[in-house]
Amino acid sequence: MNLDSQHFLDEYWQKKPCLLRQALPEFEPMLDGDDLAGLACEDMAESRLVTGTFEAADWSLEHGPFDEETFANLPGENWTLLVQDVEKHYAPLQELLQPFSFIPAWRLDDLMISYAATGGSVGPHTDQYDVFLLQAAGRRRWQIARDCDRDLLPDCPLNVLRSFTAEQEWVLEPGDMLYLPPGVAHHGVALEPGMTWSIGARAPSAADLLQGFGEWLAFHPDEGGRYSDAALKPAARAGEIDQLALQGLGELLRSKVADRQTLHHFLAAFMSRFRLANEPAPPAAAMLADEVAGALKNGATLMRNPWTRLVWIETAGTARLYAAGQPHDCSTWLAESLCKSICPNIGTDKLDQASLEVITSLVNSGHFLLGPDTV
Ligand code: SIN
Ligand code: CO
């Protein structure tokens, strides 16, 4: 990718929009509109069909799965089909995320692909996350505004701004990319049939984190400990939670969040599950560590389940690797090697028994497949 990552992070990331002409000059989309429509007919895929224009304010929104008839009956213009998590449904697309690996993997969410007919748009809106909008096919006009009225169009099934005045606009051609930090209003309209591939970041809210932390503590036998008040005095005023009690309740809460070790393990477990609809399921038959070792020696490749989010934290020189909320203690070398690519190349000569056990456990919980197929 034609991008100086350090410069981009210093100047633009989370700060201001950045237009990257020919960010991916040789870019050839591996999917086309028909492939996307096929995916949008599947139960597992999260898809939306948006029709309407900003001028007419006649927006409509339908959620998938769709059927072939829906696509056969679409008008010639002013509609967009959007599908989330496409890189998880179609694993070879994970390769596309490789140029974005300068952003920590846990901070990226998914690849959403939209196919738009001429005039297709989802209306002017803001997003809560950073997004890289890669023009994959056809030309699209993007207008943006940093300063704008945030009121939404009333009675509209989409989050569309009521009014929008562009501050800047560009026509993006295939290979061009527009980066937008959260909160910048944007309005894209297809000038001809084409696709926009959105690489979206994720950022948990405090509510997400606190809710997740509460659920995580609830799984511990003592639920994180309970409020106690051995020095209780007779209630002075009916119904009141007095200052001493407020202090005690607050202290219980603060002590949980202040326990760094607990908190860090929760955060890693949480980020390995965050916004994940389809967690991998164990395979029909479990493998023994010896069988895994034998397969790897015979040239089998490990392939990460595209729905697996792998994250790790370092604790005292070793790693705790999380997959779907479950911890696996291993060396930092193994954790990093397993996370490097969707088909990690783990040389068998370096593989000690402890590492082999971790890989076996990840295979037996469905996070890695062992097979001859490569992505
Ligand atoms: C689109 O691809 O149509 C919309 C992408 C976005 O605005 O985030
Ligand atoms: Co957007």
Coordinates of C-alpha atoms and ligand atoms in Angstrom, one line a residue:
M1 CA 0.0 0.0 0.0
N2 CA 1.3 3.5 -0.9
L3 CA 1.2 4.8 2.7
D4 CA 3.9 5.8 5.2
S5 CA 2.3 4.3 8.2
Q6 CA 4.2 6.4 10.8
H7 CA 3.3 9.6 9.0
F8 CA -0.3 8.5 8.5
L9 CA -0.7 7.7 12.3
D10 CA 1.0 11.0 13.4
E11 CA -1.0 13.2 11.0
Y12 CA -4.3 11.7 10.3
W13 CA -5.3 8.7 12.5
Q14 CA -8.2 9.8 14.7
K15 CA -7.5 13.4 13.7
K16 CA -8.5 14.3 10.2
P17 CA -9.6 12.8 6.8
C18 CA -7.0 11.7 4.4
L19 CA -7.4 11.0 0.7
L20 CA -5.0 8.5 -0.7
R21 CA -5.0 8.5 -4.5
Q22 CA -4.0 5.0 -5.8
A23 CA -3.4 3.7 -2.3
L24 CA -3.6 0.2 -3.9
P25 CA -2.7 0.8 -7.5
E26 CA -2.8 -2.8 -8.7
F27 CA -6.0 -3.5 -6.8
E28 CA -8.2 -6.2 -8.4
P29 CA -11.3 -7.0 -6.4
M30 CA -11.6 -10.7 -5.8
L31 CA -15.4 -10.5 -5.6
D32 CA -17.9 -8.8 -7.8
G33 CA -21.5 -7.6 -7.4
D34 CA -22.9 -11.0 -8.2
D35 CA -20.7 -12.7 -5.6
L36 CA -21.9 -10.2 -3.0
A37 CA -25.5 -10.7 -3.9
G38 CA -24.9 -14.5 -3.5
L39 CA -23.5 -13.9 -0.1
A40 CA -26.4 -11.7 0.8
C41 CA -28.7 -14.6 0.2
E42 CA -27.1 -16.7 2.9
D43 CA -28.5 -16.8 6.5
M44 CA -25.1 -16.3 8.1
A45 CA -24.3 -13.1 6.3
E46 CA -25.4 -9.7 7.8
S47 CA -26.6 -7.7 4.8
R48 CA -28.7 -4.6 4.0
L49 CA -30.3 -3.2 0.9
V50 CA -30.7 0.6 0.9
T51 CA -32.7 2.5 -1.7
G52 CA -33.3 6.2 -2.0
T53 CA -31.6 9.5 -2.6
F54 CA -30.7 12.5 -0.4
E55 CA -32.6 14.8 -2.7
A56 CA -35.8 12.9 -2.5
A57 CA -35.3 11.8 1.2
D58 CA -37.1 8.6 0.2
W59 CA -34.9 6.1 2.0
S60 CA -35.8 2.5 2.5
L61 CA -33.9 -0.2 4.3
E62 CA -34.3 -4.0 4.1
H63 CA -32.3 -6.6 6.0
G64 CA -31.1 -9.9 4.4
P65 CA -31.0 -12.7 3.8
F66 CA -32.4 -11.9 0.4
D67 CA -33.5 -14.1 -2.5
E68 CA -32.7 -14.1 -6.1
E69 CA -36.0 -12.5 -6.9
T70 CA -35.1 -9.4 -4.9
F71 CA -32.1 -8.8 -7.0
A72 CA -33.9 -9.6 -10.3
N73 CA -36.5 -6.9 -9.5
L74 CA -34.2 -4.1 -8.5
P75 CA -34.5 -0.8 -10.3
G76 CA -31.7 0.4 -12.6
E77 CA -30.4 3.0 -10.1
N78 CA -30.3 4.4 -6.6
W79 CA -29.8 1.3 -4.5
T80 CA -26.9 -0.1 -2.5
L81 CA -26.3 -3.6 -1.2
L82 CA -24.0 -3.8 1.9
V83 CA -22.6 -7.0 3.5
Q84 CA -20.6 -7.0 6.8
D85 CA -17.7 -9.3 7.7
V86 CA -17.0 -10.3 4.2
E87 CA -13.4 -11.3 5.0
K88 CA -14.8 -13.8 7.5
H89 CA -17.2 -15.4 5.0
Y90 CA -14.6 -15.4 2.3
A91 CA -11.2 -16.1 4.0
P92 CA -8.9 -15.2 1.0
L93 CA -10.0 -11.6 1.5
Q94 CA -8.1 -11.6 4.8
E95 CA -5.1 -10.9 2.7
L96 CA -6.5 -7.5 1.9
L97 CA -6.2 -6.6 5.6
Q98 CA -2.5 -7.3 5.5
P99 CA -1.5 -3.7 4.4
F100 CA -3.5 -2.5 7.4
S101 CA -1.5 -4.6 9.9
F102 CA 0.3 -1.4 11.1
I103 CA -2.9 -0.9 13.1
P104 CA -3.2 -3.5 15.9
A105 CA -5.4 -6.4 14.8
W106 CA -7.7 -6.0 17.9
R107 CA -8.5 -2.5 16.7
L108 CA -9.8 -3.6 13.4
D109 CA -13.3 -4.9 13.0
D110 CA -14.3 -6.1 9.5
L111 CA -14.4 -5.6 5.8
M112 CA -17.8 -4.4 4.7
I113 CA -18.4 -4.4 1.0
S114 CA -21.1 -2.3 -0.7
Y115 CA -22.2 -2.7 -4.3
A116 CA -24.0 0.3 -5.6
A117 CA -26.0 0.9 -8.8
T118 CA -25.6 4.4 -10.3
G119 CA -26.9 6.9 -7.8
G120 CA -26.6 4.4 -5.0
S121 CA -25.9 5.9 -1.6
V122 CA -26.7 5.3 2.1
G123 CA -27.1 9.1 2.6
P124 CA -25.0 11.6 4.5
H125 CA -24.1 10.2 8.0
T126 CA -21.4 10.0 10.6
D127 CA -19.9 6.8 12.0
Q128 CA -18.5 6.1 15.4
Y129 CA -15.4 4.4 14.1
D130 CA -12.5 5.1 11.9
V131 CA -13.0 3.8 8.4
F132 CA -10.8 3.3 5.3
L133 CA -13.1 3.5 2.2
L134 CA -11.4 1.8 -0.6
Q135 CA -12.9 2.3 -4.0
A136 CA -12.8 -1.2 -5.5
A137 CA -14.7 -0.7 -8.8
G138 CA -16.5 2.1 -10.6
R139 CA -16.3 5.8 -9.6
R140 CA -17.9 7.3 -6.5
R141 CA -18.2 10.8 -5.4
W142 CA -17.5 11.4 -1.7
Q143 CA -18.4 14.6 0.0
I144 CA -17.4 15.2 3.6
A145 CA -18.1 17.8 6.3
R146 CA -16.3 18.0 9.7
D147 CA -18.5 20.8 11.0
C148 CA -22.2 20.0 10.5
D149 CA -25.6 19.8 12.1
R150 CA -25.9 16.3 13.7
D151 CA -29.7 16.2 13.6
L152 CA -31.0 13.1 11.9
L153 CA -33.8 12.9 9.4
P154 CA -36.9 12.0 11.4
D155 CA -38.9 8.9 10.7
C156 CA -36.1 7.5 8.6
P157 CA -35.0 3.8 8.8
L158 CA -31.4 4.8 8.4
N159 CA -29.2 7.2 10.4
V160 CA -29.2 9.9 7.7
L161 CA -28.4 13.5 8.5
R162 CA -31.3 15.9 8.1
S163 CA -29.1 18.5 6.3
F164 CA -25.6 18.2 4.8
T165 CA -23.4 20.8 3.2
A166 CA -20.2 19.5 1.8
E167 CA -16.9 21.1 2.8
Q168 CA -14.8 19.0 0.5
E169 CA -15.5 16.5 -2.3
W170 CA -13.6 14.1 -4.5
V171 CA -14.4 11.5 -7.1
L172 CA -12.7 8.2 -6.1
E173 CA -11.5 5.8 -8.8
P174 CA -10.7 2.2 -8.3
G175 CA -7.6 1.9 -6.1
D176 CA -8.2 5.3 -4.4
M177 CA -8.9 5.3 -0.7
L178 CA -10.4 7.8 1.8
Y179 CA -9.7 7.5 5.5
L180 CA -12.2 9.1 7.8
P181 CA -11.8 9.4 11.6
P182 CA -15.0 9.0 13.7
G183 CA -17.6 11.7 13.6
V184 CA -16.8 13.2 10.1
A185 CA -20.0 13.4 8.1
H186 CA -19.7 11.7 4.7
H187 CA -21.9 11.2 1.8
G188 CA -20.9 8.8 -1.0
V189 CA -22.9 8.6 -4.3
A190 CA -22.0 6.1 -7.0
L191 CA -21.4 7.8 -10.3
E192 CA -21.7 4.4 -12.0
P193 CA -22.2 0.8 -10.8
G194 CA -19.3 0.0 -8.5
M195 CA -18.1 -1.3 -5.1
T196 CA -16.7 0.4 -2.0
W197 CA -14.8 -1.8 0.4
S198 CA -14.8 -0.4 4.0
I199 CA -12.1 -1.5 6.4
G200 CA -13.7 -0.5 9.7
A201 CA -12.0 0.0 13.1
R202 CA -13.6 -0.9 16.3
A203 CA -13.5 0.9 19.6
P204 CA -15.4 -0.3 22.7
S205 CA -17.5 2.2 24.6
A206 CA -17.2 2.5 28.4
A207 CA -20.6 0.9 28.5
D208 CA -19.4 -2.0 26.4
L209 CA -16.4 -2.5 28.7
L210 CA -18.3 -2.2 32.0
Q211 CA -21.1 -4.4 30.8
G212 CA -18.5 -7.0 29.6
F213 CA -16.5 -6.7 32.9
G214 CA -19.6 -7.3 34.9
E215 CA -20.5 -10.4 32.9
W216 CA -17.0 -11.6 33.1
L217 CA -16.9 -11.2 36.9
A218 CA -20.2 -13.0 37.2
F219 CA -18.5 -16.2 35.9
H220 CA -16.1 -16.1 38.9
P221 CA -17.2 -18.2 41.9
D222 CA -17.4 -15.2 44.2
E223 CA -18.7 -12.8 41.5
G224 CA -15.9 -10.5 42.3
G225 CA -16.7 -10.3 46.0
R226 CA -19.7 -8.8 47.7
Y227 CA -20.5 -5.6 49.6
S228 CA -20.0 -6.0 53.3
D229 CA -20.5 -3.7 56.3
A230 CA -19.4 -5.2 59.6
A231 CA -19.4 -1.7 61.1
L232 CA -23.0 -1.0 60.3
K233 CA -24.8 1.6 62.5
P234 CA -28.6 1.7 63.0
A235 CA -30.3 3.3 60.0
A236 CA -30.7 7.0 60.7
R237 CA -33.1 8.2 57.9
A238 CA -35.6 5.9 56.2
G239 CA -34.7 5.0 52.7
E240 CA -31.3 6.7 52.7
I241 CA -28.1 5.1 51.4
D242 CA -25.7 7.0 53.7
Q243 CA -22.3 8.3 52.8
L244 CA -20.5 5.4 54.4
A245 CA -22.4 2.9 52.4
L246 CA -21.9 4.9 49.2
Q247 CA -18.2 4.9 49.9
G248 CA -18.2 1.2 50.5
L249 CA -20.1 0.4 47.3
G250 CA -17.9 2.7 45.3
E251 CA -14.8 1.1 46.8
L252 CA -16.0 -2.4 45.9
L253 CA -16.4 -1.3 42.3
R254 CA -13.1 0.7 42.2
S255 CA -11.1 -2.1 43.7
K256 CA -12.2 -4.5 40.9
V257 CA -11.2 -2.0 38.2
A258 CA -8.0 -1.1 40.0
D259 CA -6.8 -4.7 40.1
R260 CA -4.5 -4.4 37.0
Q261 CA -3.9 -8.1 36.6
T262 CA -7.6 -9.0 36.7
L263 CA -8.5 -6.1 34.5
H264 CA -5.9 -6.8 31.8
H265 CA -7.0 -10.4 31.6
F266 CA -10.6 -9.3 31.3
L267 CA -9.7 -6.8 28.6
A268 CA -7.9 -9.4 26.5
A269 CA -10.6 -11.9 26.9
F270 CA -13.2 -9.3 26.0
M271 CA -11.5 -8.1 22.9
S272 CA -11.2 -11.7 21.7
R273 CA -15.0 -11.8 21.6
F274 CA -16.1 -8.3 20.9
R275 CA -18.8 -7.9 18.3
L276 CA -18.6 -11.5 17.2
A277 CA -21.7 -13.2 16.0
N278 CA -20.3 -16.5 15.0
E279 CA -17.8 -18.0 17.4
P280 CA -16.0 -21.1 16.1
A281 CA -17.3 -24.5 17.2
P282 CA -15.1 -27.5 18.1
P283 CA -14.5 -30.0 15.3
A284 CA -16.4 -33.4 15.3
A285 CA -13.3 -35.3 16.4
A286 CA -10.6 -34.1 18.7
M287 CA -6.9 -34.6 17.8
L288 CA -4.1 -35.7 20.0
A289 CA -0.9 -33.5 20.3
D290 CA 1.1 -36.3 18.6
E291 CA -1.4 -36.3 15.7
V292 CA -1.1 -32.6 15.3
A293 CA 2.7 -32.8 15.4
G294 CA 2.7 -35.6 12.8
A295 CA 0.4 -33.6 10.5
L296 CA 2.6 -30.5 10.8
K297 CA 5.7 -32.5 10.1
N298 CA 4.1 -34.0 7.0
G299 CA 3.5 -30.5 5.6
A300 CA -0.1 -29.8 6.8
T301 CA -0.8 -26.1 7.2
L302 CA -2.6 -24.4 10.1
M303 CA -5.4 -22.2 9.0
R304 CA -7.1 -19.8 11.4
N305 CA -10.9 -19.9 11.5
P306 CA -11.8 -16.5 9.9
W307 CA -14.2 -15.9 12.8
T308 CA -11.5 -16.4 15.4
R309 CA -10.2 -13.2 17.0
L310 CA -6.8 -14.0 18.5
V311 CA -5.3 -11.4 20.9
W312 CA -2.6 -11.8 23.5
I313 CA -1.0 -9.9 26.4
E314 CA 2.5 -10.2 27.8
T315 CA 2.7 -11.2 31.5
A316 CA 6.2 -11.5 33.0
G317 CA 7.9 -12.5 29.7
T318 CA 5.3 -15.1 28.6
A319 CA 2.1 -14.6 26.7
R320 CA -1.5 -15.3 27.5
L321 CA -3.2 -15.8 24.3
Y322 CA -7.0 -15.5 24.1
A323 CA -9.4 -17.0 21.6
A324 CA -13.1 -16.5 22.0
G325 CA -12.5 -15.4 25.6
Q326 CA -10.5 -18.5 26.5
P327 CA -6.9 -18.1 27.8
H328 CA -3.9 -20.2 26.5
D329 CA -0.6 -19.6 28.2
C330 CA 2.4 -19.9 25.8
S331 CA 5.6 -18.2 24.8
T332 CA 5.4 -14.7 23.2
W333 CA 7.1 -16.3 20.2
L334 CA 4.2 -18.7 19.7
A335 CA 1.5 -16.1 20.4
E336 CA 3.1 -13.7 17.8
S337 CA 3.6 -16.5 15.3
L338 CA 0.0 -17.7 15.5
C339 CA -1.3 -14.1 15.0
K340 CA 1.0 -13.1 12.1
S341 CA -1.2 -14.4 9.4
I342 CA -4.3 -16.5 8.7
C343 CA -2.1 -19.4 7.7
P344 CA 0.8 -19.1 10.2
N345 CA 3.9 -20.9 9.3
I346 CA 5.1 -22.5 12.5
G347 CA 8.4 -24.3 11.8
T348 CA 8.1 -27.8 13.4
D349 CA 11.8 -27.8 14.6
K350 CA 11.1 -24.9 17.0
L351 CA 8.0 -26.6 18.4
D352 CA 8.3 -27.7 22.0
Q353 CA 5.7 -29.9 23.7
A354 CA 4.1 -26.9 25.6
S355 CA 3.6 -25.0 22.3
L356 CA 2.3 -28.2 20.6
E357 CA -0.3 -28.6 23.4
V358 CA -1.5 -25.0 22.9
I359 CA -1.8 -25.5 19.1
T360 CA -3.7 -28.8 19.7
S361 CA -6.1 -27.1 22.1
L362 CA -6.7 -24.3 19.6
V363 CA -7.3 -26.9 16.9
N364 CA -9.7 -28.9 19.2
S365 CA -11.7 -25.8 20.0
G366 CA -12.1 -25.0 16.3
H367 CA -9.9 -21.9 16.1
F368 CA -7.5 -23.5 13.7
L369 CA -8.0 -26.1 11.0
L370 CA -5.2 -28.4 10.0
G371 CA -5.2 -29.2 6.3
P372 CA -3.7 -29.2 3.0
D373 CA -5.7 -26.1 1.9
T374 CA -3.9 -22.8 2.0
V375 CA -5.6 -19.4 1.6
Ligands
SIN1 C1 -21.0 2.6 1.5 O1 -20.1 1.8 1.2 O2 -22.0 2.8 0.8 C2 -21.1 3.2 2.9 C3 -19.8 3.2 3.6 C4 -19.8 4.2 4.7 O3 -20.3 5.3 4.6 O4 -19.2 4.0 5.8
CO2 CO -20.1 5.6 6.8

